PDB file of C-alpha atoms in Angstrom:
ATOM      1  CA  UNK A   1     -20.734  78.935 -92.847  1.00 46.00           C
ATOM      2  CA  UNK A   2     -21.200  75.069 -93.979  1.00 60.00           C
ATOM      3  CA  UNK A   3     -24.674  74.703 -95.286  1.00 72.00           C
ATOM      4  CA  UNK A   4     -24.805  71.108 -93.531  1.00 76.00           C
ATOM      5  CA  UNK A   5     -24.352  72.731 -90.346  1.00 74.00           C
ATOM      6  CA  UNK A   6     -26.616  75.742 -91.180  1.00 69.00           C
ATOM      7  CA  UNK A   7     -28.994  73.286 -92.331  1.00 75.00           C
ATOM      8  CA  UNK A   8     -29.022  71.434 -88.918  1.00 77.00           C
ATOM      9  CA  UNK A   9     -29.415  74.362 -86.943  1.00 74.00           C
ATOM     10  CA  UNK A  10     -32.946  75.011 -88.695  1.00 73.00           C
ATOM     11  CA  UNK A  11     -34.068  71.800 -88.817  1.00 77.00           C
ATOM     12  CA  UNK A  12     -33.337  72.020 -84.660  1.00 77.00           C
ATOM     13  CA  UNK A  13     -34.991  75.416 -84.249  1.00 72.00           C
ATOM     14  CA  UNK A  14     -37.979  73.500 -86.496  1.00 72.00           C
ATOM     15  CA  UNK A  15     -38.679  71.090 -84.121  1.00 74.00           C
ATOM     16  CA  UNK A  16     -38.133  73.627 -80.931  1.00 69.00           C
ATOM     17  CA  UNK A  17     -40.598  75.806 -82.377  1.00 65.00           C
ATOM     18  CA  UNK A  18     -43.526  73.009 -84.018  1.00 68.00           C
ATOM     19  CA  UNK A  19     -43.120  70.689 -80.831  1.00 67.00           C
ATOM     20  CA  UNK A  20     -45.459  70.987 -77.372  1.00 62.00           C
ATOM     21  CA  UNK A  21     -42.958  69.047 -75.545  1.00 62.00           C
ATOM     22  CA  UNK A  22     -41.082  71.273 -73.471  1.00 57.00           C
ATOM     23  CA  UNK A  23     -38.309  68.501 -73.214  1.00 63.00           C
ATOM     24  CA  UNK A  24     -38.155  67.916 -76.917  1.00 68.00           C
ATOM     25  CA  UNK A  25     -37.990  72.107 -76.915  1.00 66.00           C
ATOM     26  CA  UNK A  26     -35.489  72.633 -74.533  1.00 60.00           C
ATOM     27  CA  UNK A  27     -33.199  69.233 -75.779  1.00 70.00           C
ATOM     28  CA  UNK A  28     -33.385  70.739 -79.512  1.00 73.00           C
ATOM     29  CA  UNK A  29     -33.095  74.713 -78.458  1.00 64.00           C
ATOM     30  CA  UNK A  30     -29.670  74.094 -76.376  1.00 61.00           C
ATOM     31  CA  UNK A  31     -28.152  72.035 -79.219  1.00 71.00           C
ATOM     32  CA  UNK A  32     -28.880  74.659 -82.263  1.00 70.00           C
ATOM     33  CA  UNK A  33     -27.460  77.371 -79.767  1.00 62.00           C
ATOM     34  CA  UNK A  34     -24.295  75.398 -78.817  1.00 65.00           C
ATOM     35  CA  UNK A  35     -23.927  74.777 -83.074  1.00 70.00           C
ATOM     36  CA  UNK A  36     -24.867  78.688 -83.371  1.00 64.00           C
ATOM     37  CA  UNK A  37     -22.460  79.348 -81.076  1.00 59.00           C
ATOM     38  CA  UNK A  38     -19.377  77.190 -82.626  1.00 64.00           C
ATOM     39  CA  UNK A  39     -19.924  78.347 -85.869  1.00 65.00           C
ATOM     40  CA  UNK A  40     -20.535  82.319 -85.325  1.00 60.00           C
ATOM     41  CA  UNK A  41     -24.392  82.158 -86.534  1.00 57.00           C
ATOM     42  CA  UNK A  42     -26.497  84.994 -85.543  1.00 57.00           C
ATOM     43  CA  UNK A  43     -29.978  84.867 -84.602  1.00 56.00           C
ATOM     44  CA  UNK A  44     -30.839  86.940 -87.895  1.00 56.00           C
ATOM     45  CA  UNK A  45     -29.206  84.542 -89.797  1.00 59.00           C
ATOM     46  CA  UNK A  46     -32.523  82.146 -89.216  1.00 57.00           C
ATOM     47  CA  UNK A  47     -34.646  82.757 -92.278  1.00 60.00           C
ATOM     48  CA  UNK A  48     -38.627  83.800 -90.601  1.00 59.00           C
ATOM     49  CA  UNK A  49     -40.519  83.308 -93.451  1.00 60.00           C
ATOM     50  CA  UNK A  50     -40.064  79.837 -93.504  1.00 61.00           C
ATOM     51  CA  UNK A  51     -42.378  79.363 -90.862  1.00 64.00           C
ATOM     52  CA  UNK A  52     -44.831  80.646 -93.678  1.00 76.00           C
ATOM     53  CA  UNK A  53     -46.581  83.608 -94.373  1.00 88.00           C
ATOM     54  CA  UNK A  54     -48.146  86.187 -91.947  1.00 92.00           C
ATOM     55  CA  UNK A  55     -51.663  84.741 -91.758  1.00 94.00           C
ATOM     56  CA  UNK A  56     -55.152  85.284 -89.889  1.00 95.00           C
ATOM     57  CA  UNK A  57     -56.904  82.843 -87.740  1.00 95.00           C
ATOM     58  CA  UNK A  58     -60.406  83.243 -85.770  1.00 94.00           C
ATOM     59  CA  UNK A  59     -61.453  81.434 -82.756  1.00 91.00           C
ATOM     60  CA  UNK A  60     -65.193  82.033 -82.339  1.00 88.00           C
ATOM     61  CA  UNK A  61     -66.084  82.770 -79.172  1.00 82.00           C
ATOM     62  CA  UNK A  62     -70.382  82.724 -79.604  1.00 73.00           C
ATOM     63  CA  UNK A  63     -72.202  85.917 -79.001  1.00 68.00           C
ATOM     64  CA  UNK A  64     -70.945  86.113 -75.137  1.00 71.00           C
ATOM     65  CA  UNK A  65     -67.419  87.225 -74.539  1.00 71.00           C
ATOM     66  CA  UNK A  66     -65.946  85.755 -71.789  1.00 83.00           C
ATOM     67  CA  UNK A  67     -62.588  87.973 -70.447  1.00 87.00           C
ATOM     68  CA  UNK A  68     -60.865  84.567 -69.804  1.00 92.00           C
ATOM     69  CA  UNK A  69     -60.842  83.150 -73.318  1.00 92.00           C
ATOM     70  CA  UNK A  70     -59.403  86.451 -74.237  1.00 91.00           C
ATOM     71  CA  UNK A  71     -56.644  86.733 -71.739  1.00 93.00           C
ATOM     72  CA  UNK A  72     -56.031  82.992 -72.771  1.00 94.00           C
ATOM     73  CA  UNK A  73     -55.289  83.673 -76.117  1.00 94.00           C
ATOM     74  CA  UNK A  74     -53.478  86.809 -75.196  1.00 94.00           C
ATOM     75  CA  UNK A  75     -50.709  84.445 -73.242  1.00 93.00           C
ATOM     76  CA  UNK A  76     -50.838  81.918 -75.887  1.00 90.00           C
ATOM     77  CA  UNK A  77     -49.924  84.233 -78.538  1.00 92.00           C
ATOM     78  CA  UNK A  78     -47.468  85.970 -76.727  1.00 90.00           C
ATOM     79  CA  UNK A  79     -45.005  82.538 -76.191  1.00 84.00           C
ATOM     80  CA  UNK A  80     -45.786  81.911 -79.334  1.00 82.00           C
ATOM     81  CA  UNK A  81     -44.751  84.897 -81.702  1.00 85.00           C
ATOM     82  CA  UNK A  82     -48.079  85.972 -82.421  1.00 92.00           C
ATOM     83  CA  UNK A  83     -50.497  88.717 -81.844  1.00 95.00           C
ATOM     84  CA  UNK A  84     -54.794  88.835 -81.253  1.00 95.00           C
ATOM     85  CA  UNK A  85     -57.169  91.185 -81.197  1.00 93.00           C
ATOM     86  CA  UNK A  86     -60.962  90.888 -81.094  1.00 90.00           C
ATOM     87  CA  UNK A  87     -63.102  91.074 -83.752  1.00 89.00           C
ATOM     88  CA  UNK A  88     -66.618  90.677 -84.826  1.00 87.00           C
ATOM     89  CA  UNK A  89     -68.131  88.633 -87.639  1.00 87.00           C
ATOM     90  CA  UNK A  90     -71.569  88.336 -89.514  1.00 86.00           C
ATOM     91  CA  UNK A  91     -72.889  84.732 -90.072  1.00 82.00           C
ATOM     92  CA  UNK A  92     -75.539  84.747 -92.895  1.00 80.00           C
ATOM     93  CA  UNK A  93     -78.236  82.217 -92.410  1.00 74.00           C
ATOM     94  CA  UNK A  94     -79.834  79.919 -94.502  1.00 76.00           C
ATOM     95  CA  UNK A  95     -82.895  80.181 -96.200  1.00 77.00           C
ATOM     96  CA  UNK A  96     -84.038  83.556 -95.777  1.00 73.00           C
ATOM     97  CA  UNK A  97     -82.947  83.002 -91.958  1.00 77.00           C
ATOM     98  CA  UNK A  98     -81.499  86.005 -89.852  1.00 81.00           C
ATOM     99  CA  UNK A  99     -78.180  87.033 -90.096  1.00 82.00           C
ATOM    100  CA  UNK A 100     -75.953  86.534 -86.320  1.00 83.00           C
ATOM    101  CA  UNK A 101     -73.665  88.702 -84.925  1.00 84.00           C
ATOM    102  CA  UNK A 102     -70.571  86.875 -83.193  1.00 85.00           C
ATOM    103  CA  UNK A 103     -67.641  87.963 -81.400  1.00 88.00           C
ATOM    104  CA  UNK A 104     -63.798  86.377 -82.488  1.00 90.00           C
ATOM    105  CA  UNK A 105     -60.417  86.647 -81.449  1.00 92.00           C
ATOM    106  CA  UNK A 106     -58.386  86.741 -84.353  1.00 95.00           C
ATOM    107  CA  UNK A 107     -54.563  85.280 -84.316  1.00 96.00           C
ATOM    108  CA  UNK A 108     -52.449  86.867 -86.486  1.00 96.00           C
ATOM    109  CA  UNK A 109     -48.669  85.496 -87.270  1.00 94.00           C
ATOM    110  CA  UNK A 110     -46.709  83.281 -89.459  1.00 89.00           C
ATOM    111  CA  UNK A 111     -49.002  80.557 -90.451  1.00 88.00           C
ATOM    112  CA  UNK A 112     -47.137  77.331 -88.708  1.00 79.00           C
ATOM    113  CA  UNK A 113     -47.168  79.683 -85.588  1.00 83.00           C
ATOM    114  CA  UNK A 114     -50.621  80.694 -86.093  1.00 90.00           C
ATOM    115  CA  UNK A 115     -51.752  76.794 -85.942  1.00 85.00           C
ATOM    116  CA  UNK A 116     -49.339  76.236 -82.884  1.00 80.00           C
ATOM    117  CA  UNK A 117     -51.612  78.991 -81.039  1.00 87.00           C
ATOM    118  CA  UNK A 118     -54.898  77.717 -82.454  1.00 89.00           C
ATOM    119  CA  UNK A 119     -54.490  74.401 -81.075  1.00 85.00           C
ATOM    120  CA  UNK A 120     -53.116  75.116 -77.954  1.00 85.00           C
ATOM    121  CA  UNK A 121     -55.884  77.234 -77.119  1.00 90.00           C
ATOM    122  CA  UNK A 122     -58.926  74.367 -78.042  1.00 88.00           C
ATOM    123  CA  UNK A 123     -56.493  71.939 -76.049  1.00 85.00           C
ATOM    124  CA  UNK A 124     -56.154  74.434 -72.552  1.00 89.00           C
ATOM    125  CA  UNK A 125     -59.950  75.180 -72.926  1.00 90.00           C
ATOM    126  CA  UNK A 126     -60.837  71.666 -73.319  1.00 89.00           C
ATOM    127  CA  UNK A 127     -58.532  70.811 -70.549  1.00 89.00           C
ATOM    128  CA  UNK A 128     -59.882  73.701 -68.186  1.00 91.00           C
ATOM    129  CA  UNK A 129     -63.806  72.852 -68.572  1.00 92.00           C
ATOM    130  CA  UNK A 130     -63.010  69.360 -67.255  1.00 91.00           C
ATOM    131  CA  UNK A 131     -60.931  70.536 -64.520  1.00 93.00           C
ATOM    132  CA  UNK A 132     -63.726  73.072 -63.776  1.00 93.00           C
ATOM    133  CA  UNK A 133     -66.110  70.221 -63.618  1.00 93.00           C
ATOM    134  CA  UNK A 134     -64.151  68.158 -61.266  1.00 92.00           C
ATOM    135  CA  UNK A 135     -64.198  71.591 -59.027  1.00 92.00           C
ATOM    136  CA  UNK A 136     -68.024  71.908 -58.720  1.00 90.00           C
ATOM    137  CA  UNK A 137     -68.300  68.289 -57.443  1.00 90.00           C
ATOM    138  CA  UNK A 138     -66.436  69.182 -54.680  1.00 89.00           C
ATOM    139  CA  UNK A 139     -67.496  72.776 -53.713  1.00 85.00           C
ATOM    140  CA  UNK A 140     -70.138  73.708 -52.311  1.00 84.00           C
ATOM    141  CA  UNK A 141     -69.590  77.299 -53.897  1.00 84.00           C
ATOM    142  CA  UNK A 142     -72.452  78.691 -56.007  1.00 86.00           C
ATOM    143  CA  UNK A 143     -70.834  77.560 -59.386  1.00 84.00           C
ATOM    144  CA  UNK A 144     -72.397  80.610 -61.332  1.00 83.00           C
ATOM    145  CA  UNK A 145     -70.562  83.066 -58.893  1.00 85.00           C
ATOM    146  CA  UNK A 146     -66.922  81.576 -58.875  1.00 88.00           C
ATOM    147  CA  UNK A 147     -66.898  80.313 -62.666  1.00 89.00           C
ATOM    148  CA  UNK A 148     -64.871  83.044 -63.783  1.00 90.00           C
ATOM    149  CA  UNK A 149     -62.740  83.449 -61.077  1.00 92.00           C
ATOM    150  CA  UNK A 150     -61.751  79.552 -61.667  1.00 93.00           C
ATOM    151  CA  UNK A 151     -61.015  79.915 -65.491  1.00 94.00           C
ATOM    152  CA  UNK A 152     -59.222  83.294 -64.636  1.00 94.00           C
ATOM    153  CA  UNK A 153     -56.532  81.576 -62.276  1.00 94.00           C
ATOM    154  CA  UNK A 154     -56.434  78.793 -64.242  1.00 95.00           C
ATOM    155  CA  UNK A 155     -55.054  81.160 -67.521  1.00 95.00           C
ATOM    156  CA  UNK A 156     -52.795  82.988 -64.626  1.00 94.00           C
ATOM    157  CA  UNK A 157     -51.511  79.945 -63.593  1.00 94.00           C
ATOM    158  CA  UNK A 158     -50.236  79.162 -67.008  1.00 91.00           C
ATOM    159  CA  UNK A 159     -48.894  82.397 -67.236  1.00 93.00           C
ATOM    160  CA  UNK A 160     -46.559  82.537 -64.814  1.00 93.00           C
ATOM    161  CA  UNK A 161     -45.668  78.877 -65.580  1.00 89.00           C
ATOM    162  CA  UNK A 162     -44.460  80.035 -69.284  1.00 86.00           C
ATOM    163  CA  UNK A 163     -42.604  82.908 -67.420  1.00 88.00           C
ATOM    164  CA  UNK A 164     -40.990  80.242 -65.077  1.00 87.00           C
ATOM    165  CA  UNK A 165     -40.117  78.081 -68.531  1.00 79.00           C
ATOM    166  CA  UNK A 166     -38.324  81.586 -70.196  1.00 80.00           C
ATOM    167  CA  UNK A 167     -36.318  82.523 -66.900  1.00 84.00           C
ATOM    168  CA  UNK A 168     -35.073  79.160 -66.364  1.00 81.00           C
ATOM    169  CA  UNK A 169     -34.077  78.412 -69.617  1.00 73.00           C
ATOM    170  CA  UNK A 170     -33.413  81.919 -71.241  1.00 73.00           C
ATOM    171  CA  UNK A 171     -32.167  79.884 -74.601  1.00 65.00           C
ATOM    172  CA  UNK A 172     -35.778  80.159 -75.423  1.00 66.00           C
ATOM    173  CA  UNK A 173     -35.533  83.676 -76.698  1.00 66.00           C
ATOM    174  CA  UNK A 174     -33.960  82.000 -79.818  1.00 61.00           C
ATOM    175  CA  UNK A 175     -38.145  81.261 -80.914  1.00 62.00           C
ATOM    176  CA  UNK A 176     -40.039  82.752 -78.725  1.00 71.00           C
ATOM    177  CA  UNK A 177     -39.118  86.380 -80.570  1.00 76.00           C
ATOM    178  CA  UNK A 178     -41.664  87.852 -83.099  1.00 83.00           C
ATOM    179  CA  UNK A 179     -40.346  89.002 -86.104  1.00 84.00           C
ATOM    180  CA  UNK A 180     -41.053  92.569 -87.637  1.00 90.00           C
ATOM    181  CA  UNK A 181     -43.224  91.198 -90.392  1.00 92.00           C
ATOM    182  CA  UNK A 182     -45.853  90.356 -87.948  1.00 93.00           C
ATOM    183  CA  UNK A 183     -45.524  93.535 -86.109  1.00 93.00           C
ATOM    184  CA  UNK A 184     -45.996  95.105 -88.773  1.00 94.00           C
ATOM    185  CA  UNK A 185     -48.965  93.654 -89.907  1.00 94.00           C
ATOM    186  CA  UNK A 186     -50.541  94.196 -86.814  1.00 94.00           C
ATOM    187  CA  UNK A 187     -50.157  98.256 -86.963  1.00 93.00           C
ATOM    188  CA  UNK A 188     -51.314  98.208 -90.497  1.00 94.00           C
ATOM    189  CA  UNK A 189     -54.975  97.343 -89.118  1.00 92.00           C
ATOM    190  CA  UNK A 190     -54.979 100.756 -86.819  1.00 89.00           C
ATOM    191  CA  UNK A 191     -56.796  99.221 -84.442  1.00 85.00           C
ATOM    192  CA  UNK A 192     -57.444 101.297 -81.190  1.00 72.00           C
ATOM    193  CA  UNK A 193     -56.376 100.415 -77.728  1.00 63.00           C
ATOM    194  CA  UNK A 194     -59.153 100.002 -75.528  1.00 54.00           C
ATOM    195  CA  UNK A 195     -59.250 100.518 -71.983  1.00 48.00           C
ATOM    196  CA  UNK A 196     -58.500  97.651 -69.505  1.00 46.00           C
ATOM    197  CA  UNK A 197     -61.398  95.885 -68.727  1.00 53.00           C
ATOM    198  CA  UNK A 198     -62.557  95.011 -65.047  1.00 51.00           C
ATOM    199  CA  UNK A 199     -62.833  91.532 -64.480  1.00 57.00           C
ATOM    200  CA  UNK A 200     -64.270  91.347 -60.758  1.00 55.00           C
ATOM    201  CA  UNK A 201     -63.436  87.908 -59.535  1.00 65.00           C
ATOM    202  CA  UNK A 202     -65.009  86.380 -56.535  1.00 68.00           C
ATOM    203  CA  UNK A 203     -63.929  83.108 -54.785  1.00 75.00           C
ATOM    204  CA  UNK A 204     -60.645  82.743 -53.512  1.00 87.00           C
ATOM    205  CA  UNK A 205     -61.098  78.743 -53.422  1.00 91.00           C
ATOM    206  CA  UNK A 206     -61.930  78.426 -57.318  1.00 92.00           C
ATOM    207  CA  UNK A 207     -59.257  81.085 -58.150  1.00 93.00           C
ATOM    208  CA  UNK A 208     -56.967  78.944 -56.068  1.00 94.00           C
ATOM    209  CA  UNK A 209     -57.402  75.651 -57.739  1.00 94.00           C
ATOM    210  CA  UNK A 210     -57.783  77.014 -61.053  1.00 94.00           C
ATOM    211  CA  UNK A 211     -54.418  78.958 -60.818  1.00 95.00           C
ATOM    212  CA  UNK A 212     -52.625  75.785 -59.598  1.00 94.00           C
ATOM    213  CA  UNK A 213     -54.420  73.661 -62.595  1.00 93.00           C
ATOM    214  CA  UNK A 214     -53.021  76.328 -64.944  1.00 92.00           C
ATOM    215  CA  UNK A 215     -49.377  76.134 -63.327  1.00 91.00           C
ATOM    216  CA  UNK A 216     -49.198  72.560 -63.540  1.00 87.00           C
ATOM    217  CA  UNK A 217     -50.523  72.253 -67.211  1.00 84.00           C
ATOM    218  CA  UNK A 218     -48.436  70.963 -69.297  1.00 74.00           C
ATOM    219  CA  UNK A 219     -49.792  71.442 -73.907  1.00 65.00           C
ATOM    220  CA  UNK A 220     -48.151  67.722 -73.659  1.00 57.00           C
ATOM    221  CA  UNK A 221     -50.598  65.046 -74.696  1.00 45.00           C
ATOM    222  CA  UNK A 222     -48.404  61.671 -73.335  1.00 40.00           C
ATOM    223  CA  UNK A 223     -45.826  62.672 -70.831  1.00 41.00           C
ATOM    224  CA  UNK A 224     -43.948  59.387 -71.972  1.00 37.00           C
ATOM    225  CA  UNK A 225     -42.445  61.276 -75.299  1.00 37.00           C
ATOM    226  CA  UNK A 226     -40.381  62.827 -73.125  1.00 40.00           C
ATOM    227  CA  UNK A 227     -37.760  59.903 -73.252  1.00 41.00           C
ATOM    228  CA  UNK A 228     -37.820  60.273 -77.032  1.00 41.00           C
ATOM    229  CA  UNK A 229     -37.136  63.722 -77.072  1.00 40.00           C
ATOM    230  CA  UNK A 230     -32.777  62.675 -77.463  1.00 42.00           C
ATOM    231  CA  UNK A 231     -33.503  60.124 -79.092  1.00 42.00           C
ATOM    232  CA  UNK A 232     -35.155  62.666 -81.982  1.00 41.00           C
ATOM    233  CA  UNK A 233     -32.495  65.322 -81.590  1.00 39.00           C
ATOM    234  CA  UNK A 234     -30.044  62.580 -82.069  1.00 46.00           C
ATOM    235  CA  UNK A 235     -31.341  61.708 -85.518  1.00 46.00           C
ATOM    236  CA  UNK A 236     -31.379  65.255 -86.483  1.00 41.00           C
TER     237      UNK A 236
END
């Protein structure tokens, strides 16, 4: 194998797997496999740990847990080679000041992926509580009632719009595949399955338009960087 050529191939798969554009993805995902492909390179051939080490992240989620932000991070980490689980942590206070219980879901995965995860879940909740706001001015719905079922469809929506993303372009599998390393890491904590929780939703209408909020959300923060995606693989 040519080390130039192996080199490009990573440096491809490195901006598939870093980028939130799914053009820039898909552009630089179907040009390593074509190179993979014309020079006999495996899939095991692509070194993991250079996406760092296997690494913890929290995202705090206050003393209430809501099902949603759980499920969220659930789908994030599951495009993204990672794993979660729910925690709880202690938060000492100051000055003789009581100490405050707080529930966390914690990411764990190779560090770059771990980030990728982290930010894409403040950027779909951000994105989510304004859409949820633009809902209640126009309902009439008792917010307090329909809330959840809103956020719920919303995280559904981008659910099945990930699934839609690996089915039509199946390429994807190249980085979207968690190694054993993380796997492994995540049955050395012995953590217990619990049972499935009941979420009762109520509100067709706010499930509705948060499910097709969710499908057409895109992690993309200017839709223009799109052109520039060839341009970038290009230069590779």
């Amino acid at each position: 194998m040519n080390d130039r050529i192996k080199e490009r191939i990573r440096k491809l798969l490195k901006i598939a797997e870093d980028s939130p554009y799914p053009a820039e993805v898909e552009t630089a995902l179907l040009k390593a496999q074509e190179l993979m492909a014309l020079n006999g390179l495996e899939d095991g051939d692509i070194d993991p740990s250079e996406r760092g080490d296997v690494v913890e992240k929290d995202i705090d989620l206050g003393g209430r847990v809501e099902s949603w932000k759980g499920y969220l991070s659930i789908v994030l980490a599951e495009n993204f080679r990672c794993m979660t689980y729910r925690s709880r942590r202690v938060r000492h206070g100051d000055n003789g000041a009581p100490a405050v219980s707080y529930s966390v879901v914690v990411i764990l995965g190779r560090g770059e992926d771990v980030k990728i995860v982290f930010d894409a879940f403040c950027k779909c909740v951000t994105a989510v509580s304004r859409f949820a706001m633009e809902y209640r001015k126009r309902t009439e719905e008792r917010w307090r009632t329909v809330r959840n079922s809103y956020f719920m469809g919303f995280v559904r929506g981008l659910e099945d719009r990930f699934e839609e993303q690996r089915k039509k372009n199946p390429e994807w599998g190249l980085v979207l595949v968690r190694d054993p390393e993380v796997e492994s890491a995540y049955e050395a904590l012995g953590l217990k399955n619990g049972g499935a929780s009941r979420t009762v939703l109520r509100g067709q209408n706010a499930y509705a338009d948060g499910y097709a909020r969710g499908k057409g959300f895109s992690l993309e923060d200017d839709p223009s960087l799109r052109e520039a995606a060839s341009l970038k693989i290009a230069a590779t």
